[in-house]
């Protein structure tokens, strides 16, 4: 696999997510599984995708994340934070949009 554009870590409760962004088409892989397979509940999938939607970059980057510890809600929150941090490394001007989205 190609070298990632950026990497970031997100933590929530007892969950830790190491997120890598690659130039791509919007595929999301979590611990080797697809987003739909890893999070069967739509609310958790929405939470993971919020940072990409806030900056309108859903189909520009592929996301690969390794998640450890905690439950599904904490893991979704950790991925969300890691993804936000990675996006900020790519373009710091997105900070206001991401802050507004929570």
Short mmCIF file of C-alpha atoms in Angstrom, two decimals:
data_model
loop_
_atom_site.label_atom_id
_atom_site.label_comp_id
_atom_site.label_asym_id
_atom_site.label_seq_id
_atom_site.Cartn_x
_atom_site.Cartn_y
_atom_site.Cartn_z
CA UNK A 1 0.00 0.00 0.00
CA UNK A 2 1.15 3.55 -0.71
CA UNK A 3 2.47 5.85 1.98
CA UNK A 4 -0.34 7.60 3.91
CA UNK A 5 -0.85 11.32 3.44
CA UNK A 6 -1.28 11.81 7.21
CA UNK A 7 -1.73 9.78 10.38
CA UNK A 8 -3.39 10.75 13.65
CA UNK A 9 -4.53 9.17 16.91
CA UNK A 10 -7.92 9.61 18.54
CA UNK A 11 -8.85 8.55 22.06
CA UNK A 12 -12.28 8.32 23.64
CA UNK A 13 -13.01 6.64 26.98
CA UNK A 14 -10.83 3.51 26.85
CA UNK A 15 -10.70 3.27 23.04
CA UNK A 16 -7.70 4.22 20.91
CA UNK A 17 -7.88 4.64 17.12
CA UNK A 18 -4.88 5.09 14.84
CA UNK A 19 -6.20 6.69 11.67
CA UNK A 20 -4.40 6.97 8.33
CA UNK A 21 -5.64 8.95 5.34
CA UNK A 22 -4.73 8.04 1.78
CA UNK A 23 -5.63 9.76 -1.47
CA UNK A 24 -8.52 7.71 -2.83
CA UNK A 25 -12.20 7.25 -3.45
CA UNK A 26 -13.82 7.22 -0.01
CA UNK A 27 -13.28 3.63 1.17
CA UNK A 28 -13.19 3.18 4.93
CA UNK A 29 -11.47 0.15 6.47
CA UNK A 30 -11.58 -0.45 10.22
CA UNK A 31 -9.47 -3.31 11.59
CA UNK A 32 -9.52 -4.88 8.12
CA UNK A 33 -13.33 -4.69 7.80
CA UNK A 34 -15.63 -2.28 5.99
CA UNK A 35 -17.44 0.48 7.86
CA UNK A 36 -20.84 -1.20 7.38
CA UNK A 37 -19.49 -4.51 8.64
CA UNK A 38 -17.68 -3.03 11.66
CA UNK A 39 -20.54 -0.75 12.80
CA UNK A 40 -23.92 -2.34 11.98
CA UNK A 41 -25.81 0.59 13.60
CA UNK A 42 -26.39 3.57 11.33
CA UNK A 43 -25.91 6.10 14.16
CA UNK A 44 -22.34 4.93 14.77
CA UNK A 45 -21.54 5.02 11.05
CA UNK A 46 -22.89 8.60 10.91
CA UNK A 47 -20.66 9.59 13.85
CA UNK A 48 -17.56 8.21 12.11
CA UNK A 49 -18.35 10.05 8.85
CA UNK A 50 -19.15 13.47 10.42
CA UNK A 51 -15.64 14.98 10.01
CA UNK A 52 -15.48 14.03 6.32
CA UNK A 53 -18.95 15.45 5.70
CA UNK A 54 -18.12 18.67 7.56
CA UNK A 55 -15.27 19.42 5.15
CA UNK A 56 -17.04 17.91 2.11
CA UNK A 57 -14.26 15.38 1.50
CA UNK A 58 -16.18 12.08 1.67
CA UNK A 59 -15.01 10.80 -1.71
CA UNK A 60 -11.49 12.27 -1.74
CA UNK A 61 -9.72 10.12 0.86
CA UNK A 62 -9.50 6.48 1.85
CA UNK A 63 -9.46 5.92 5.61
CA UNK A 64 -7.67 3.01 7.27
CA UNK A 65 -7.96 2.73 11.06
CA UNK A 66 -6.78 0.32 13.74
CA UNK A 67 -8.97 0.44 16.84
CA UNK A 68 -8.31 -1.09 20.25
CA UNK A 69 -10.23 -1.22 23.52
CA UNK A 70 -13.60 0.00 24.68
CA UNK A 71 -17.05 -0.54 23.27
CA UNK A 72 -18.59 0.43 19.98
CA UNK A 73 -19.61 3.95 21.02
CA UNK A 74 -16.15 4.78 22.38
CA UNK A 75 -14.53 3.31 19.29
CA UNK A 76 -16.70 5.41 16.98
CA UNK A 77 -15.80 8.52 18.98
CA UNK A 78 -12.09 7.69 18.87
CA UNK A 79 -12.19 7.22 15.09
CA UNK A 80 -14.08 10.51 14.71
CA UNK A 81 -11.45 12.41 16.73
CA UNK A 82 -8.54 10.74 14.93
CA UNK A 83 -10.12 11.50 11.57
CA UNK A 84 -10.66 15.15 12.55
CA UNK A 85 -7.04 15.48 13.64
CA UNK A 86 -5.81 13.91 10.40
CA UNK A 87 -7.96 16.28 8.31
CA UNK A 88 -6.57 19.27 10.23
CA UNK A 89 -3.04 18.17 9.33
CA UNK A 90 -4.05 18.24 5.66
CA UNK A 91 -5.71 21.66 5.80
CA UNK A 92 -5.68 23.78 9.00
CA UNK A 93 -8.34 26.10 7.52
CA UNK A 94 -10.92 23.34 8.09
CA UNK A 95 -10.67 23.90 11.84
CA UNK A 96 -13.63 26.28 12.04
CA UNK A 97 -15.89 23.91 10.09
CA UNK A 98 -14.87 20.94 12.23
CA UNK A 99 -15.32 22.92 15.46
CA UNK A 100 -18.78 24.03 14.36
CA UNK A 101 -19.72 20.40 13.61
CA UNK A 102 -18.61 19.42 17.11
#
